[in-house]
PDB file of C-alpha atoms in Angstrom:
ATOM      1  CA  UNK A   1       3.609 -62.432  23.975  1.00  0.00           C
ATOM      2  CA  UNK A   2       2.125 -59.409  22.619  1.00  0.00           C
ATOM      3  CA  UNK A   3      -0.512 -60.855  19.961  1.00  0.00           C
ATOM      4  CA  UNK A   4      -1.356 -63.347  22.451  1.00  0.00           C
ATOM      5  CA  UNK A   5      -2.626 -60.219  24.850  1.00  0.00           C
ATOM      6  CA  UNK A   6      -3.509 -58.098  22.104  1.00  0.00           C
ATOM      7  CA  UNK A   7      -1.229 -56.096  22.685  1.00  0.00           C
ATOM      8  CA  UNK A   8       0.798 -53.540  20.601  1.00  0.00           C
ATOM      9  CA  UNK A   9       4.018 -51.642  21.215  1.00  0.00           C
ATOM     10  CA  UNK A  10       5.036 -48.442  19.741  1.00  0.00           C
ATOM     11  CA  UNK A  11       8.525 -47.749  19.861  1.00  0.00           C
ATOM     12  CA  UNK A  12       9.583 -43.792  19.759  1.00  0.00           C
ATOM     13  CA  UNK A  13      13.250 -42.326  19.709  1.00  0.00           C
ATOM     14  CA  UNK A  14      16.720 -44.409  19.714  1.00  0.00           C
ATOM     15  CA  UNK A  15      15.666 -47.169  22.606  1.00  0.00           C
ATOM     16  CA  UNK A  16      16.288 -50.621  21.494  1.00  0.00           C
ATOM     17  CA  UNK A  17      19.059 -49.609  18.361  1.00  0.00           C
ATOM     18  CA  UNK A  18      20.306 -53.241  18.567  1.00  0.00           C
ATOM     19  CA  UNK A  19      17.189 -55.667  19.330  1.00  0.00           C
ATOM     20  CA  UNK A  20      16.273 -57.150  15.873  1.00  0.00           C
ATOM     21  CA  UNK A  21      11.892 -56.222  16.494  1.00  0.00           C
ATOM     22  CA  UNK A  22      11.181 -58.399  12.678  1.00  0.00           C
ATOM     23  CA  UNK A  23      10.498 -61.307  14.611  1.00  0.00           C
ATOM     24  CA  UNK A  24       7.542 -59.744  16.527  1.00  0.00           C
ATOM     25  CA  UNK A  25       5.782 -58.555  13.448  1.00  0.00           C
ATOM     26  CA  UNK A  26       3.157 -56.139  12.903  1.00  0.00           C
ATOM     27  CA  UNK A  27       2.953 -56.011  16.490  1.00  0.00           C
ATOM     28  CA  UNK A  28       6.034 -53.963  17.132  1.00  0.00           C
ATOM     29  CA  UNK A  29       6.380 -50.391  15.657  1.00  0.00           C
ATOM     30  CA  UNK A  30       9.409 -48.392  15.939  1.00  0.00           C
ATOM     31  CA  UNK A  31       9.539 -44.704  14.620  1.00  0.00           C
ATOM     32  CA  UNK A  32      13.234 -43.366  15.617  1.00  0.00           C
ATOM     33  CA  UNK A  33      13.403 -39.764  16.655  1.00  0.00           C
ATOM     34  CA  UNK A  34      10.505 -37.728  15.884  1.00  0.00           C
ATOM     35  CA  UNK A  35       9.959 -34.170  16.024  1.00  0.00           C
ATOM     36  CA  UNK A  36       6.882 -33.834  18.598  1.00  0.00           C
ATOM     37  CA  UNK A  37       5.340 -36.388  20.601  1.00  0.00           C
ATOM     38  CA  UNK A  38       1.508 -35.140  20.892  1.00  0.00           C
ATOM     39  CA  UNK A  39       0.160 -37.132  18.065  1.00  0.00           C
ATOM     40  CA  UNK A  40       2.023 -40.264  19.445  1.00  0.00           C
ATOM     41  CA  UNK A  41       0.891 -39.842  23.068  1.00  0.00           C
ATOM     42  CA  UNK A  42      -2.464 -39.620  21.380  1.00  0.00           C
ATOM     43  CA  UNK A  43      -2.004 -43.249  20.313  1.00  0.00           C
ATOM     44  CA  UNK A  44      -0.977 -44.666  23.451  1.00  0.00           C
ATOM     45  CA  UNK A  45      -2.519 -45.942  26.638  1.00  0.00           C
ATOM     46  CA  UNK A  46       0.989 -46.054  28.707  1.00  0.00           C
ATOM     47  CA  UNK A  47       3.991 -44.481  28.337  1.00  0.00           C
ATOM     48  CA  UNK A  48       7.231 -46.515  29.052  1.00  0.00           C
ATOM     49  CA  UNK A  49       9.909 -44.083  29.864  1.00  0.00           C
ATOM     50  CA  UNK A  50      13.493 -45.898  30.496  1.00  0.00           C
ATOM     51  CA  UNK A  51      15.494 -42.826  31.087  1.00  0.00           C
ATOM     52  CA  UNK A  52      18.796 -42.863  32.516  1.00  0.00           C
ATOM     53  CA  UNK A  53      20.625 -40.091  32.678  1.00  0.00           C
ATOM     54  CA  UNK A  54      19.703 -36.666  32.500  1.00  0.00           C
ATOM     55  CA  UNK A  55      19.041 -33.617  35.667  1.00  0.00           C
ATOM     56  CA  UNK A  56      15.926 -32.614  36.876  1.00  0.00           C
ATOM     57  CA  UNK A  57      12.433 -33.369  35.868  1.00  0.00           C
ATOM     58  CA  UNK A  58      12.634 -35.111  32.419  1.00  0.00           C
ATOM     59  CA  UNK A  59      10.264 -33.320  29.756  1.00  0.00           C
ATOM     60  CA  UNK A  60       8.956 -37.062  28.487  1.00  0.00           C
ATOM     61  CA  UNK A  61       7.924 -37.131  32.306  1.00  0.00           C
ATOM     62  CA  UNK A  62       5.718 -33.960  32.364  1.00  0.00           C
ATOM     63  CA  UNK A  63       4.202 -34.672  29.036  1.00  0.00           C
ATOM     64  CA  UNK A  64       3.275 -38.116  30.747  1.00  0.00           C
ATOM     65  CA  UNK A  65       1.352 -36.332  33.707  1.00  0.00           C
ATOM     66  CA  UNK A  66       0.177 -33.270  31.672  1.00  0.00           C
ATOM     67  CA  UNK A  67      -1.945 -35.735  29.857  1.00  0.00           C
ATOM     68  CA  UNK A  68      -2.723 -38.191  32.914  1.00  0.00           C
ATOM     69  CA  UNK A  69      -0.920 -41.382  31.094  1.00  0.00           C
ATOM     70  CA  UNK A  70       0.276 -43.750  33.244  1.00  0.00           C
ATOM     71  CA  UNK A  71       3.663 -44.314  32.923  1.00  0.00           C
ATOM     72  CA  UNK A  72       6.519 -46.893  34.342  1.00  0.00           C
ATOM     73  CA  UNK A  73       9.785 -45.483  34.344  1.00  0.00           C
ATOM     74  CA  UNK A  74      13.699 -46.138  35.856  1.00  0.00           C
ATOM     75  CA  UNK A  75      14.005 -45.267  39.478  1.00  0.00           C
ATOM     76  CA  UNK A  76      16.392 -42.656  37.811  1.00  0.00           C
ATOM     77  CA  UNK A  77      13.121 -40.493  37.880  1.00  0.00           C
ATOM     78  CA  UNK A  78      11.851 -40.808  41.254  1.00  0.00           C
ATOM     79  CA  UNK A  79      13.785 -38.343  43.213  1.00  0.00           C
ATOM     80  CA  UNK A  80      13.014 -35.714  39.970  1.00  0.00           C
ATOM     81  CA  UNK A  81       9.218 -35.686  40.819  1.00  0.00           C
ATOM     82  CA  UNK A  82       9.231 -36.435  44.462  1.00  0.00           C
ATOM     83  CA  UNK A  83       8.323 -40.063  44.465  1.00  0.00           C
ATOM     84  CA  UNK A  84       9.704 -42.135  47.417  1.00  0.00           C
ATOM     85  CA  UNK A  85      10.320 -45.796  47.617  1.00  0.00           C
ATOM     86  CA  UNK A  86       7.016 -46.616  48.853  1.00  0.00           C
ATOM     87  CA  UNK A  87       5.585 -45.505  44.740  1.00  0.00           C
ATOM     88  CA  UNK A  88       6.629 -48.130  42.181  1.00  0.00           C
ATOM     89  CA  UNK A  89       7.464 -46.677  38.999  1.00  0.00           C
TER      90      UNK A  89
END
């Protein structure tokens, strides 16, 4: 429960289209596409990237490490930046 942690969740791009977030209140924000992601990194403490398709090194991905967030992504992205079994994502 996110209040219960104090906890917030920010919500960028078309990820969870057909989850119903009302019931979690003022503790779940969800913007939809938005032109540039600086200013929301800047809000963030960890970036949760649930990519699945795609080739090469995701850009979401490099903006992660160019600003040293810790992120937890799909094992879709492992092989793209060299991370073997033995590194959870």
């Amino acid at each position: 429960h996110l209040k219960d942690a104090g906890l917030s969740l920010l919500i960028i791009g078309d990820v969870g289209e057909r989850v119903d977030f009302a019931s979690y209140g003022d503790r779940v924000t969800k913007t939809g596409r938005v032109p540039e992601l600086e200013t929301w990194f800047d809000m963030c403490t960890l970036a949760v990237l649930p990519i699945a398709a795609g080739t090469g090194v995701q850009i979401k991905v490099l903006d992660a490490f160019a600003r040293g967030m810790p992120f937890v992504a799909t094992d879709y992205v492992a092989p793209a930046i060299g991370a073997g079994p033995d590194i959870p994502l």
